Amino acid sequence: MTTTPDIPEDVAQMMAARRERWLTLDGVTDSPLRLAIAALAVAFGAWHVLTNVWLTEPGMWQNAIHFAGFAFFASVIYSPWGARADQPRWIAVDVIYGLAVAAAALWIAGAEDGLYERTLAETGLAWQFRTLDILAGGLLIFAALDLSKRVSGWVIPMLIVISLSYILFLGSYLPGVFRAASLPMNDVLFRTLFNDEGMFGILASISSTNITLFMIFGGFLVASGASDFVIEISKVVAGRIRGGAAFVAVLSSALTGTISGSAIANTASTGVITIPLMKSNGFRPKFAAGVEAAASTGGQLMPPIMGAGAFVMASYTAIPYATIVTVSIIPAFLYFLSVAFIVRIEAMKHNVGEGISLEVDRGKMLSGGLAFCLPLGVMIWLLMTGVTPSFAASWAIATLIVVSWGATLLSKVVGEGLFAPVNMGPVKIAEATMMGVRSSILTGVLLVSIGIMNNAIVTSGVGNGFSLMIAQWSQGSLVLAILLIGLASLVLGMGLPVTAAYIILAILTAPALAGILADGVIVEALMAGLADPTQSAMFMLVESPYAMQVAEGMTREEAVALMRAIPFELAVTIRPLLVDPALQTTFLLTAHLIIFWLSQDSNVTPPVCLAAFAAAGIAGSRPMATGFQSWKIAKGLYIVPLMFAYTPLISGSFGEVMQIGFFGLFGIYATNALIQMYSEGPLKAWHYPLLIAGAAGCYWPLNWAANLGGAALVMGVVVLSSRARSAS
């Protein structure tokens, strides 16, 4: 019998205070208020579909309505009153507060035109806010602090307060690159509310146009039985493999990632099935939980949703969404196969993973397969044709509804044994819509709230200061820069959801990392010599003995030393002159993908690893031990970003990407075997140098001799260790 780990009292109270049942059909007729909120959630979800397909609204209004709705639901669902949350007086307080915040958002959207007119009419004066404008704006900022704290803890509110303080007064007291001029209150309020970088700007648009629609689509997939298909097809694929129960967890989490894009949601939804299955198959509880947490974390790397990261990345880099999704496919496979390798080694090392029946429900598999594959196929096809993600998601939802009707009709024609009826009628549609709205509350609140920080960073220019700091501390070393960003992501991830951590890190560090990547091209150019006088003249401003050699050429060491001597501000000017714009775009995408992958590690890395803790609760294992286990299993989070940085895994041709990916698998297996000190059998002392050499050869980019030699060494160790196991 399993036991669940102790839950801290404050966390237990927070969980009890959530009225998440209010956004379900369970007991919806218990009270008129419950019924009204459920109806509002369905209408709100329908509005998101309509406003992205047929309705045309100004962006400010769309984002304001979007935040108004989610602020109301966050106020009602995430109650701050603990055990008193079910008392009528506190319910009334939460409802009134949510309505007030929603009204403030709509007021600000409506006040924009009048604000411009009054300001333009009084040239030379600051923005002219009326009393109600100030009250509404102040309430919105307070709500951003309060609601972000309710849904994700104290970190975001603290960062918002620091950001506002920085541009109001704190920046003028700081030294060096972090010094910034103070702005008047009216200017800060205007920029916070109306700038493209502010509350209702770019980040809010990402949430209102893309993320929420994909979350609603995920709700429809779950309600239609597509999640059942994920489990059943995983059984078919992995049922005959040693350690099949654990492979089911890996495959189901990979497929579920295309639905939810949330590590904790993946763990909770598939873990309740896969973790007991793995334990019954002989796997240790902490290993079973670690596999589920690591595999579920990979769900945020799995196209097409990628935990909302693809949408944010597309907006910040101006790179098409379809391009980001396409280049992410092979890396995602590498990650999941890295987890599968660990499963295989564990099964062989502890002689577990056999003798379990993975019975397949054909009805669920066929019906769920239609509901999963056809809508997802339509969505991917539409994305590849260049339509917006929101348009593709909307039509995928419509396709799913029609497909569910078809599956129900087939079940009546051929019998329910072959096709399970889906019955996607009005009740199921309402349930699916509410599920999508409920899962979108966190991102809907956080992305608008983070807009306050984003505005402060852009307005003050502090992002350049952080980029300069990364460049100075790393001394132009790509490995050191990635290490620093990895440490920063781990610290931020202890208190932030992954998407929020990625956004903050991308704003602060992506330019520096992209610049370091571009410097590699400049080093090659300096080694060959710069014949263009305009290009070489820029280096005359650098205090370095090697500046006089730029026309003739120099050694790699000299070129690297010269690049390290270039001031950050000058480097920003030099790079566009020497690096092709297409390459600069590639480096920017590479930097964002590295940061995005590294931001996932907080899900599985102690001391705060929420996905691992959620899995530990299901498995009945110790949370911290499970966290360390999941960290070992998820080491692909660190290997693949290094491949982004040092190989053309993103920018190469199809053949180059396949070569890197194929031989990279041998390298990843060798790395796992070294860490586990086991392969298909026990490793002998002389096997370790062979694995190290094999991994190095496999990771060597686009070198056939090294790749083939490395793969041969790895396979040799696999065969030798297998024989050693058979002989023992």
PDB file of C-alpha atoms in Angstrom, residues 687 689-695 707-718 720:
ATOM      1  CA  HIS A 687      34.574  -0.197 -21.376  1.00  0.00           C
ATOM      2  CA  PRO A 689      37.160   4.882 -22.211  1.00  0.00           C
ATOM      3  CA  LEU A 690      35.533   3.186 -25.204  1.00  0.00           C
ATOM      4  CA  LEU A 691      32.191   4.793 -24.345  1.00  0.00           C
ATOM      5  CA  ILE A 692      33.821   8.199 -23.808  1.00  0.00           C
ATOM      6  CA  ALA A 693      35.621   7.999 -27.153  1.00  0.00           C
ATOM      7  CA  GLY A 694      32.472   6.682 -28.833  1.00  0.00           C
ATOM      8  CA  ALA A 695      30.326   9.494 -27.455  1.00  0.00           C
ATOM      9  CA  ASN A 707      30.553   9.446 -36.396  1.00  0.00           C
ATOM     10  CA  LEU A 708      30.884   5.922 -37.786  1.00  0.00           C
ATOM     11  CA  GLY A 709      33.865   5.143 -35.562  1.00  0.00           C
ATOM     12  CA  GLY A 710      32.071   6.458 -32.494  1.00  0.00           C
ATOM     13  CA  ALA A 711      28.901   4.493 -33.273  1.00  0.00           C
ATOM     14  CA  ALA A 712      30.983   1.340 -33.793  1.00  0.00           C
ATOM     15  CA  LEU A 713      32.624   1.797 -30.383  1.00  0.00           C
ATOM     16  CA  VAL A 714      29.282   2.299 -28.651  1.00  0.00           C
ATOM     17  CA  MET A 715      27.746  -0.729 -30.347  1.00  0.00           C
ATOM     18  CA  GLY A 716      30.817  -2.751 -29.466  1.00  0.00           C
ATOM     19  CA  VAL A 717      30.352  -1.958 -25.782  1.00  0.00           C
ATOM     20  CA  VAL A 718      26.647  -2.825 -26.055  1.00  0.00           C
ATOM     21  CA  LEU A 720      30.278  -6.936 -25.026  1.00  0.00           C
TER      22      LEU A 720
END
